[in-house]
């Protein structure tokens, strides 16, 4: 930036802050409804909806109730949802095989939603944690480690099934090396040339995902293990740029940083370095933290809007946030 400062009182920064109209006109970034993506949880065999205790205001929906919820989301002007399955416990196994059943819950849900809302952009995760009885995102080798290349074979199938069901944006969140290339190639081969990939590129091994594990009911399977051998170390930012550059080279259309609020530096660095469409995920723990403080009366509910503006300022194009509906209703 050039040195713009003249001496006081020639320069009074409070002049342009003195009127609401001027403040609005000079806002450097703004939040639009189009920037918001609402994650939704769909639970097998559930009738209606049930609340998620660790995520105030967020529910799991049965197939009989999900379209009504999606209608509310669409009517608010939101363009996109991210869908997450909560499958029956008996269907979880060590290989996550239910993920590659073409008639699984999430495929049925996506088809059902697409039928009624063809314009809605559906984002679906590629990762095995909702399907495995150990809660990891991939399959294990004999020693119990997550096996990168064996996992790719399953993840690629999972991505194809999601694409066939009508997913607009495939979002690999598993953090296996090479996944974007393998998935892009198989989508092209199968003719899904306009199915986009949003890579969870800079996904940290974060404790902020805690409530999500409750939401998809993988917490009790996962116990107190970690995903440190595939998700990124919280200490690193150069490595995040390396991850993003690999995913772009392998064919990612959109890249993502996750979590959001504690990683604004990463978000800004990624947007500045690559100028790619960049999403940020305000994850479950961030949401629940703010909600809990709001419920206690310790914080005003405007903190959520403030957190979303911060993402825009740091360079996010779109934000996955559990508060999308709430915020959209006020924009
Ligand atoms: C699955 C996945 C996770 C989240 C999104 N996809 C959990 C994890 O990796 O442990 C977290 C989202 C949130 O906390 O809101 N791989």
mmCIF file of C-alpha atoms and ligand atoms in Angstrom:
data_model
loop_
_atom_site.group_PDB
_atom_site.id
_atom_site.type_symbol
_atom_site.label_atom_id
_atom_site.label_comp_id
_atom_site.label_asym_id
_atom_site.label_seq_id
_atom_site.Cartn_x
_atom_site.Cartn_y
_atom_site.Cartn_z
ATOM 1 C CA UNK A 1 0.000 0.000 0.000
ATOM 2 C CA UNK A 2 1.153 3.522 -0.779
ATOM 3 C CA UNK A 3 1.612 5.879 2.112
ATOM 4 C CA UNK A 4 -1.737 7.632 2.036
ATOM 5 C CA UNK A 5 -1.519 9.361 5.359
ATOM 6 C CA UNK A 6 -1.688 13.071 5.469
ATOM 7 C CA UNK A 7 -1.442 14.917 8.698
ATOM 8 C CA UNK A 8 -4.305 15.340 11.117
ATOM 9 C CA UNK A 9 -6.768 17.062 10.681
ATOM 10 C CA UNK A 10 -6.444 16.715 6.880
ATOM 11 C CA UNK A 11 -6.834 13.035 7.522
ATOM 12 C CA UNK A 12 -9.551 12.077 9.929
ATOM 13 C CA UNK A 13 -10.432 8.424 9.477
ATOM 14 C CA UNK A 14 -13.532 9.048 11.555
ATOM 15 C CA UNK A 15 -15.018 11.206 8.742
ATOM 16 C CA UNK A 16 -15.967 8.188 6.667
ATOM 17 C CA UNK A 17 -17.189 6.414 9.763
ATOM 18 C CA UNK A 18 -19.484 9.245 10.763
ATOM 19 C CA UNK A 19 -22.587 8.251 8.735
ATOM 20 C CA UNK A 20 -24.241 4.865 8.339
ATOM 21 C CA UNK A 21 -24.629 5.368 4.586
ATOM 22 C CA UNK A 22 -20.946 6.065 4.107
ATOM 23 C CA UNK A 23 -19.976 3.131 6.294
ATOM 24 C CA UNK A 24 -22.125 0.822 4.180
ATOM 25 C CA UNK A 25 -20.826 2.265 0.898
ATOM 26 C CA UNK A 26 -17.215 1.847 1.925
ATOM 27 C CA UNK A 27 -17.465 -1.685 3.304
ATOM 28 C CA UNK A 28 -14.517 -3.536 1.762
ATOM 29 C CA UNK A 29 -16.202 -6.924 1.950
ATOM 30 C CA UNK A 30 -19.766 -8.057 2.430
ATOM 31 C CA UNK A 31 -21.560 -11.282 3.051
ATOM 32 C CA UNK A 32 -24.084 -12.483 0.489
ATOM 33 C CA UNK A 33 -26.562 -15.334 0.759
ATOM 34 C CA UNK A 34 -24.708 -16.923 -2.141
ATOM 35 C CA UNK A 35 -21.622 -17.170 0.062
ATOM 36 C CA UNK A 36 -23.329 -19.514 2.520
ATOM 37 C CA UNK A 37 -23.394 -23.312 2.424
ATOM 38 C CA UNK A 38 -25.600 -25.152 4.917
ATOM 39 C CA UNK A 39 -24.355 -28.560 6.116
ATOM 40 C CA UNK A 40 -27.187 -31.042 6.809
ATOM 41 C CA UNK A 41 -27.204 -34.397 8.587
ATOM 42 C CA UNK A 42 -29.432 -37.172 7.241
ATOM 43 C CA UNK A 43 -30.074 -40.173 9.443
ATOM 44 C CA UNK A 44 -31.100 -43.637 8.341
ATOM 45 C CA UNK A 45 -34.490 -44.941 9.558
ATOM 46 C CA UNK A 46 -35.186 -41.753 11.498
ATOM 47 C CA UNK A 47 -38.733 -40.407 11.315
ATOM 48 C CA UNK A 48 -38.865 -36.635 11.391
ATOM 49 C CA UNK A 49 -35.940 -34.950 13.069
ATOM 50 C CA UNK A 50 -33.880 -35.151 16.250
ATOM 51 C CA UNK A 51 -31.662 -32.520 17.831
ATOM 52 C CA UNK A 52 -27.883 -32.908 18.100
ATOM 53 C CA UNK A 53 -27.110 -32.209 21.745
ATOM 54 C CA UNK A 54 -23.657 -30.767 21.196
ATOM 55 C CA UNK A 55 -24.819 -28.482 18.351
ATOM 56 C CA UNK A 56 -27.619 -26.220 19.564
ATOM 57 C CA UNK A 57 -30.214 -25.580 16.857
ATOM 58 C CA UNK A 58 -28.881 -28.301 14.511
ATOM 59 C CA UNK A 59 -30.824 -31.499 13.836
ATOM 60 C CA UNK A 60 -30.501 -34.829 12.119
ATOM 61 C CA UNK A 61 -33.260 -35.386 9.566
ATOM 62 C CA UNK A 62 -34.938 -38.546 8.341
ATOM 63 C CA UNK A 63 -35.561 -39.070 4.639
ATOM 64 C CA UNK A 64 -39.203 -38.178 5.292
ATOM 65 C CA UNK A 65 -38.244 -34.764 6.697
ATOM 66 C CA UNK A 66 -35.183 -33.694 4.752
ATOM 67 C CA UNK A 67 -36.955 -32.184 1.745
ATOM 68 C CA UNK A 68 -38.995 -29.889 3.970
ATOM 69 C CA UNK A 69 -35.785 -28.686 5.613
ATOM 70 C CA UNK A 70 -34.144 -28.201 2.221
ATOM 71 C CA UNK A 71 -37.150 -26.174 1.073
ATOM 72 C CA UNK A 72 -36.625 -23.791 3.979
ATOM 73 C CA UNK A 73 -32.954 -23.482 3.050
ATOM 74 C CA UNK A 74 -33.744 -22.827 -0.615
ATOM 75 C CA UNK A 75 -36.520 -20.360 0.236
ATOM 76 C CA UNK A 76 -34.012 -18.355 2.264
ATOM 77 C CA UNK A 77 -31.920 -17.840 -0.873
ATOM 78 C CA UNK A 78 -29.106 -20.264 -0.010
ATOM 79 C CA UNK A 79 -27.689 -21.938 -3.135
ATOM 80 C CA UNK A 80 -25.939 -24.941 -1.678
ATOM 81 C CA UNK A 81 -26.005 -27.643 0.983
ATOM 82 C CA UNK A 82 -23.348 -30.109 2.149
ATOM 83 C CA UNK A 83 -24.874 -33.489 3.017
ATOM 84 C CA UNK A 84 -23.588 -35.884 5.682
ATOM 85 C CA UNK A 85 -24.975 -39.368 6.371
ATOM 86 C CA UNK A 86 -25.656 -40.977 9.730
ATOM 87 C CA UNK A 87 -26.003 -44.658 8.937
ATOM 88 C CA UNK A 88 -27.243 -47.598 10.972
ATOM 89 C CA UNK A 89 -24.608 -48.958 13.310
ATOM 90 C CA UNK A 90 -24.978 -52.502 11.975
ATOM 91 C CA UNK A 91 -23.868 -51.253 8.569
ATOM 92 C CA UNK A 92 -20.496 -50.012 9.812
ATOM 93 C CA UNK A 93 -17.542 -52.307 9.153
ATOM 94 C CA UNK A 94 -13.780 -52.035 9.022
ATOM 95 C CA UNK A 95 -13.710 -51.358 5.249
ATOM 96 C CA UNK A 96 -16.562 -48.848 5.181
ATOM 97 C CA UNK A 97 -18.260 -50.931 2.511
ATOM 98 C CA UNK A 98 -21.617 -49.228 2.880
ATOM 99 C CA UNK A 99 -19.950 -46.148 1.349
ATOM 100 C CA UNK A 100 -19.796 -47.978 -1.986
ATOM 101 C CA UNK A 101 -23.319 -49.368 -1.902
ATOM 102 C CA UNK A 102 -25.033 -47.435 -4.682
ATOM 103 C CA UNK A 103 -28.355 -47.598 -2.846
ATOM 104 C CA UNK A 104 -26.985 -46.299 0.433
ATOM 105 C CA UNK A 105 -28.681 -43.620 2.477
ATOM 106 C CA UNK A 106 -26.779 -40.678 1.077
ATOM 107 C CA UNK A 107 -27.356 -41.673 -2.561
ATOM 108 C CA UNK A 108 -31.076 -42.026 -1.970
ATOM 109 C CA UNK A 109 -31.149 -38.711 -0.133
ATOM 110 C CA UNK A 110 -29.265 -36.894 -2.878
ATOM 111 C CA UNK A 111 -31.576 -38.257 -5.582
ATOM 112 C CA UNK A 112 -34.628 -37.367 -3.550
ATOM 113 C CA UNK A 113 -33.409 -33.810 -2.926
ATOM 114 C CA UNK A 114 -32.250 -33.284 -6.526
ATOM 115 C CA UNK A 115 -35.619 -34.395 -7.850
ATOM 116 C CA UNK A 116 -37.431 -31.620 -6.003
ATOM 117 C CA UNK A 117 -34.640 -29.009 -6.093
ATOM 118 C CA UNK A 118 -32.685 -29.502 -9.333
ATOM 119 C CA UNK A 119 -31.025 -26.081 -9.103
ATOM 120 C CA UNK A 120 -29.659 -26.575 -5.599
ATOM 121 C CA UNK A 121 -25.919 -27.259 -5.526
ATOM 122 C CA UNK A 122 -25.271 -30.424 -3.548
ATOM 123 C CA UNK A 123 -21.845 -30.955 -2.022
ATOM 124 C CA UNK A 124 -21.056 -34.434 -0.698
ATOM 125 C CA UNK A 125 -18.099 -35.579 1.382
ATOM 126 C CA UNK A 126 -15.807 -38.344 0.252
ATOM 127 C CA UNK A 127 -14.376 -40.040 3.356
ATOM 128 C CA UNK A 128 -15.149 -43.284 5.120
ATOM 129 C CA UNK A 129 -15.595 -42.143 8.727
ATOM 130 C CA UNK A 130 -19.411 -42.284 8.733
ATOM 131 C CA UNK A 131 -19.118 -45.883 7.483
ATOM 132 C CA UNK A 132 -16.238 -47.462 9.400
ATOM 133 C CA UNK A 133 -16.456 -49.200 12.773
ATOM 134 C CA UNK A 134 -13.138 -47.611 13.754
ATOM 135 C CA UNK A 135 -14.140 -44.085 12.738
ATOM 136 C CA UNK A 136 -11.151 -43.464 10.475
ATOM 137 C CA UNK A 137 -11.540 -41.848 7.056
ATOM 138 C CA UNK A 138 -9.839 -44.718 5.228
ATOM 139 C CA UNK A 139 -9.213 -48.447 5.533
ATOM 140 C CA UNK A 140 -6.566 -49.967 7.798
ATOM 141 C CA UNK A 141 -3.576 -52.149 7.005
ATOM 142 C CA UNK A 142 -2.591 -55.207 9.096
ATOM 143 C CA UNK A 143 -0.817 -53.031 11.640
ATOM 144 C CA UNK A 144 -3.878 -50.836 12.138
ATOM 145 C CA UNK A 145 -2.516 -47.810 10.257
ATOM 146 C CA UNK A 146 -4.691 -46.022 7.709
ATOM 147 C CA UNK A 147 -3.561 -47.449 4.372
ATOM 148 C CA UNK A 148 -3.305 -44.647 1.826
ATOM 149 C CA UNK A 149 -3.392 -46.527 -1.468
ATOM 150 C CA UNK A 150 -5.934 -49.131 -0.381
ATOM 151 C CA UNK A 151 -8.174 -46.304 0.807
ATOM 152 C CA UNK A 152 -7.941 -44.595 -2.582
ATOM 153 C CA UNK A 153 -9.606 -47.585 -4.234
ATOM 154 C CA UNK A 154 -12.637 -47.280 -1.981
ATOM 155 C CA UNK A 155 -12.784 -43.479 -2.032
ATOM 156 C CA UNK A 156 -12.755 -43.450 -5.820
ATOM 157 C CA UNK A 157 -15.781 -45.779 -5.870
ATOM 158 C CA UNK A 158 -17.507 -43.669 -3.241
ATOM 159 C CA UNK A 159 -16.980 -40.557 -5.367
ATOM 160 C CA UNK A 160 -18.440 -42.250 -8.454
ATOM 161 C CA UNK A 161 -21.536 -43.348 -6.580
ATOM 162 C CA UNK A 162 -22.051 -39.825 -5.285
ATOM 163 C CA UNK A 163 -21.639 -38.409 -8.791
ATOM 164 C CA UNK A 164 -24.165 -40.887 -10.195
ATOM 165 C CA UNK A 165 -26.652 -39.906 -7.506
ATOM 166 C CA UNK A 166 -26.482 -36.318 -8.758
ATOM 167 C CA UNK A 167 -23.884 -34.639 -6.551
ATOM 168 C CA UNK A 168 -22.692 -31.360 -8.078
ATOM 169 C CA UNK A 169 -19.528 -30.997 -6.035
ATOM 170 C CA UNK A 170 -17.539 -33.948 -4.720
ATOM 171 C CA UNK A 171 -15.655 -32.974 -1.586
ATOM 172 C CA UNK A 172 -12.887 -35.359 -0.552
ATOM 173 C CA UNK A 173 -12.268 -34.735 3.145
ATOM 174 C CA UNK A 174 -10.180 -37.838 3.773
ATOM 175 C CA UNK A 175 -6.697 -36.331 3.283
ATOM 176 C CA UNK A 176 -5.206 -39.367 1.533
ATOM 177 C CA UNK A 177 -2.338 -38.469 -0.798
ATOM 178 C CA UNK A 178 -3.270 -38.622 -4.461
ATOM 179 C CA UNK A 179 -7.021 -38.728 -3.958
ATOM 180 C CA UNK A 180 -7.894 -35.750 -6.091
ATOM 181 C CA UNK A 181 -6.082 -37.133 -9.134
ATOM 182 C CA UNK A 182 -7.584 -40.583 -8.770
ATOM 183 C CA UNK A 183 -11.099 -39.215 -8.314
ATOM 184 C CA UNK A 184 -10.795 -36.696 -11.189
ATOM 185 C CA UNK A 185 -9.596 -39.389 -13.522
ATOM 186 C CA UNK A 186 -12.377 -41.794 -12.680
ATOM 187 C CA UNK A 187 -15.023 -39.058 -12.959
ATOM 188 C CA UNK A 188 -13.719 -38.161 -16.427
ATOM 189 C CA UNK A 189 -13.660 -41.791 -17.516
ATOM 190 C CA UNK A 190 -17.227 -42.270 -16.362
ATOM 191 C CA UNK A 191 -18.371 -39.154 -18.222
ATOM 192 C CA UNK A 192 -18.901 -36.861 -15.233
ATOM 193 C CA UNK A 193 -16.916 -34.046 -16.754
ATOM 194 C CA UNK A 194 -18.946 -31.311 -15.064
ATOM 195 C CA UNK A 195 -18.937 -32.853 -11.617
ATOM 196 C CA UNK A 196 -16.683 -30.468 -9.713
ATOM 197 C CA UNK A 197 -14.213 -31.307 -6.977
ATOM 198 C CA UNK A 198 -13.848 -29.206 -3.858
ATOM 199 C CA UNK A 199 -10.758 -30.520 -2.120
ATOM 200 C CA UNK A 200 -10.526 -30.267 1.641
ATOM 201 C CA UNK A 201 -6.899 -29.407 0.931
ATOM 202 C CA UNK A 202 -5.724 -27.783 4.129
ATOM 203 C CA UNK A 203 -7.584 -29.894 6.623
ATOM 204 C CA UNK A 204 -6.007 -29.849 10.046
ATOM 205 C CA UNK A 205 -6.073 -32.572 12.669
ATOM 206 C CA UNK A 206 -8.241 -30.426 14.886
ATOM 207 C CA UNK A 207 -10.113 -30.916 18.134
ATOM 208 C CA UNK A 208 -12.707 -28.476 16.820
ATOM 209 C CA UNK A 209 -14.426 -31.370 14.988
ATOM 210 C CA UNK A 210 -15.662 -32.880 18.267
ATOM 211 C CA UNK A 211 -19.398 -32.165 17.941
ATOM 212 C CA UNK A 212 -19.404 -33.388 14.312
ATOM 213 C CA UNK A 213 -18.350 -36.829 15.522
ATOM 214 C CA UNK A 214 -21.452 -36.782 17.741
ATOM 215 C CA UNK A 215 -23.550 -35.581 14.850
ATOM 216 C CA UNK A 216 -22.593 -38.487 12.562
ATOM 217 C CA UNK A 217 -22.490 -40.847 15.553
ATOM 218 C CA UNK A 218 -18.885 -41.847 14.939
ATOM 219 C CA UNK A 219 -17.619 -40.551 18.310
ATOM 220 C CA UNK A 220 -18.105 -43.794 20.198
ATOM 221 C CA UNK A 221 -16.381 -45.759 17.446
ATOM 222 C CA UNK A 222 -13.499 -43.329 17.239
ATOM 223 C CA UNK A 223 -12.808 -43.041 20.962
ATOM 224 C CA UNK A 224 -9.721 -40.999 21.746
ATOM 225 C CA UNK A 225 -7.688 -41.924 18.678
ATOM 226 C CA UNK A 226 -6.372 -39.175 16.411
ATOM 227 C CA UNK A 227 -6.220 -38.584 12.661
ATOM 228 C CA UNK A 228 -2.696 -37.175 12.952
ATOM 229 C CA UNK A 229 -1.241 -39.582 10.372
ATOM 230 C CA UNK A 230 -3.328 -38.065 7.574
ATOM 231 C CA UNK A 231 -4.769 -34.718 8.652
ATOM 232 C CA UNK A 232 -2.339 -31.794 8.877
ATOM 233 C CA UNK A 233 -0.348 -30.807 11.934
ATOM 234 C CA UNK A 234 -1.806 -27.699 13.516
ATOM 235 C CA UNK A 235 1.680 -26.154 13.546
ATOM 236 C CA UNK A 236 2.105 -25.896 9.792
ATOM 237 C CA UNK A 237 1.255 -23.359 7.131
ATOM 238 C CA UNK A 238 3.915 -23.927 4.414
ATOM 239 C CA UNK A 239 2.670 -27.487 4.271
ATOM 240 C CA UNK A 240 -0.881 -26.209 3.724
ATOM 241 C CA UNK A 241 0.312 -24.387 0.604
ATOM 242 C CA UNK A 242 2.014 -27.584 -0.534
ATOM 243 C CA UNK A 243 -1.219 -29.556 -0.026
ATOM 244 C CA UNK A 244 -3.221 -26.971 -1.943
ATOM 245 C CA UNK A 245 -0.773 -26.890 -4.843
ATOM 246 C CA UNK A 246 -0.879 -30.692 -5.110
ATOM 247 C CA UNK A 247 -4.672 -30.724 -5.144
ATOM 248 C CA UNK A 248 -4.792 -28.010 -7.810
ATOM 249 C CA UNK A 249 -2.321 -29.944 -9.947
ATOM 250 C CA UNK A 250 -4.400 -33.078 -9.546
ATOM 251 C CA UNK A 251 -7.560 -31.328 -10.742
ATOM 252 C CA UNK A 252 -9.310 -29.627 -7.819
ATOM 253 C CA UNK A 253 -11.750 -26.930 -8.953
ATOM 254 C CA UNK A 254 -12.166 -25.453 -5.497
ATOM 255 C CA UNK A 255 -9.899 -25.700 -2.480
ATOM 256 C CA UNK A 256 -10.877 -25.566 1.156
ATOM 257 C CA UNK A 257 -9.360 -24.595 4.473
ATOM 258 C CA UNK A 258 -10.691 -26.214 7.629
ATOM 259 C CA UNK A 259 -11.284 -25.330 10.465
ATOM 260 C CA UNK A 260 -11.979 -21.658 9.873
ATOM 261 C CA UNK A 261 -11.617 -19.162 12.670
ATOM 262 C CA UNK A 262 -8.342 -20.412 14.156
ATOM 263 C CA UNK A 263 -6.871 -20.720 10.635
ATOM 264 C CA UNK A 264 -7.595 -17.333 9.043
ATOM 265 C CA UNK A 265 -3.880 -16.941 8.328
ATOM 266 C CA UNK A 266 -3.978 -20.136 6.273
ATOM 267 C CA UNK A 267 -7.078 -19.017 4.416
ATOM 268 C CA UNK A 268 -5.487 -15.715 3.474
ATOM 269 C CA UNK A 269 -2.221 -17.335 2.449
ATOM 270 C CA UNK A 270 -4.031 -19.856 0.238
ATOM 271 C CA UNK A 271 -6.195 -17.247 -1.470
ATOM 272 C CA UNK A 272 -3.235 -14.904 -2.004
ATOM 273 C CA UNK A 273 -0.937 -17.630 -3.318
ATOM 274 C CA UNK A 274 -3.278 -19.380 -5.749
ATOM 275 C CA UNK A 275 -6.260 -17.113 -6.446
ATOM 276 C CA UNK A 276 -8.402 -20.236 -6.704
ATOM 277 C CA UNK A 277 -12.047 -20.487 -5.653
ATOM 278 C CA UNK A 278 -11.507 -20.977 -1.932
ATOM 279 C CA UNK A 279 -13.982 -22.260 0.626
ATOM 280 C CA UNK A 280 -13.635 -22.258 4.374
ATOM 281 C CA UNK A 281 -15.397 -24.554 6.827
ATOM 282 C CA UNK A 282 -16.563 -23.041 10.069
ATOM 283 C CA UNK A 283 -16.622 -26.395 11.812
ATOM 284 C CA UNK A 284 -18.874 -27.846 14.460
ATOM 285 C CA UNK A 285 -16.710 -26.849 17.429
ATOM 286 C CA UNK A 286 -16.500 -23.241 16.302
ATOM 287 C CA UNK A 287 -20.256 -23.113 15.904
ATOM 288 C CA UNK A 288 -21.012 -24.803 19.218
ATOM 289 C CA UNK A 289 -18.545 -22.607 21.089
ATOM 290 C CA UNK A 290 -20.274 -19.454 19.900
ATOM 291 C CA UNK A 291 -23.747 -20.893 20.413
ATOM 292 C CA UNK A 292 -22.962 -21.959 23.964
ATOM 293 C CA UNK A 293 -21.690 -18.518 24.894
ATOM 294 C CA UNK A 294 -24.702 -16.888 23.223
ATOM 295 C CA UNK A 295 -27.079 -19.171 25.126
ATOM 296 C CA UNK A 296 -25.385 -18.213 28.367
ATOM 297 C CA UNK A 297 -25.769 -14.555 27.505
ATOM 298 C CA UNK A 298 -21.996 -14.063 27.521
ATOM 299 C CA UNK A 299 -21.833 -13.076 23.858
ATOM 300 C CA UNK A 300 -24.283 -11.341 21.538
ATOM 301 C CA UNK A 301 -25.537 -13.469 18.664
ATOM 302 C CA UNK A 302 -23.927 -10.986 16.289
ATOM 303 C CA UNK A 303 -20.577 -12.693 16.899
ATOM 304 C CA UNK A 304 -21.539 -15.286 14.308
ATOM 305 C CA UNK A 305 -22.072 -12.683 11.592
ATOM 306 C CA UNK A 306 -18.784 -11.072 12.627
ATOM 307 C CA UNK A 307 -16.983 -14.393 12.263
ATOM 308 C CA UNK A 308 -18.366 -14.794 8.732
ATOM 309 C CA UNK A 309 -17.291 -11.293 7.712
ATOM 310 C CA UNK A 310 -13.811 -12.203 8.954
ATOM 311 C CA UNK A 311 -13.774 -15.148 6.527
ATOM 312 C CA UNK A 312 -14.706 -12.872 3.642
ATOM 313 C CA UNK A 313 -12.016 -10.394 4.648
ATOM 314 C CA UNK A 314 -9.439 -13.186 4.748
ATOM 315 C CA UNK A 315 -10.370 -14.226 1.205
ATOM 316 C CA UNK A 316 -13.064 -16.895 1.402
ATOM 317 C CA UNK A 317 -15.420 -17.169 -1.543
ATOM 318 C CA UNK A 318 -17.933 -19.372 0.258
ATOM 319 C CA UNK A 319 -18.356 -20.528 3.834
ATOM 320 C CA UNK A 320 -19.701 -23.812 5.127
ATOM 321 C CA UNK A 321 -21.386 -22.872 8.357
ATOM 322 C CA UNK A 322 -24.049 -24.464 10.524
ATOM 323 C CA UNK A 323 -25.408 -20.946 10.992
ATOM 324 C CA UNK A 324 -26.126 -20.473 7.260
ATOM 325 C CA UNK A 325 -29.927 -20.574 7.624
ATOM 326 C CA UNK A 326 -29.910 -18.274 10.600
ATOM 327 C CA UNK A 327 -27.669 -15.724 8.969
ATOM 328 C CA UNK A 328 -29.425 -15.890 5.585
ATOM 329 C CA UNK A 329 -32.709 -15.091 7.269
ATOM 330 C CA UNK A 330 -31.190 -11.810 8.455
ATOM 331 C CA UNK A 331 -29.441 -10.712 5.269
HETATM 332 C C1 LIG B 1 -15.139 -36.353 7.684
HETATM 333 C C2 LIG B 1 -15.417 -34.955 8.083
HETATM 334 C C3 LIG B 1 -15.212 -34.350 9.338
HETATM 335 C C4 LIG B 1 -15.744 -33.073 9.226
HETATM 336 C C5 LIG B 1 -16.227 -32.925 7.924
HETATM 337 N N1 LIG B 1 -15.998 -34.100 7.232
HETATM 338 C C6 LIG B 1 -14.669 -34.892 10.622
HETATM 339 C C7 LIG B 1 -13.283 -35.346 10.722
HETATM 340 O O1 LIG B 1 -12.500 -35.288 9.778
HETATM 341 O O2 LIG B 1 -12.935 -35.828 11.802
HETATM 342 C C8 LIG B 1 -15.811 -32.080 10.345
HETATM 343 C C9 LIG B 1 -16.853 -31.032 10.220
HETATM 344 C C10 LIG B 1 -17.173 -30.315 11.468
HETATM 345 O O3 LIG B 1 -16.551 -30.481 12.540
HETATM 346 O O4 LIG B 1 -18.110 -29.516 11.415
HETATM 347 N N2 LIG B 1 -13.873 -36.652 7.287
#
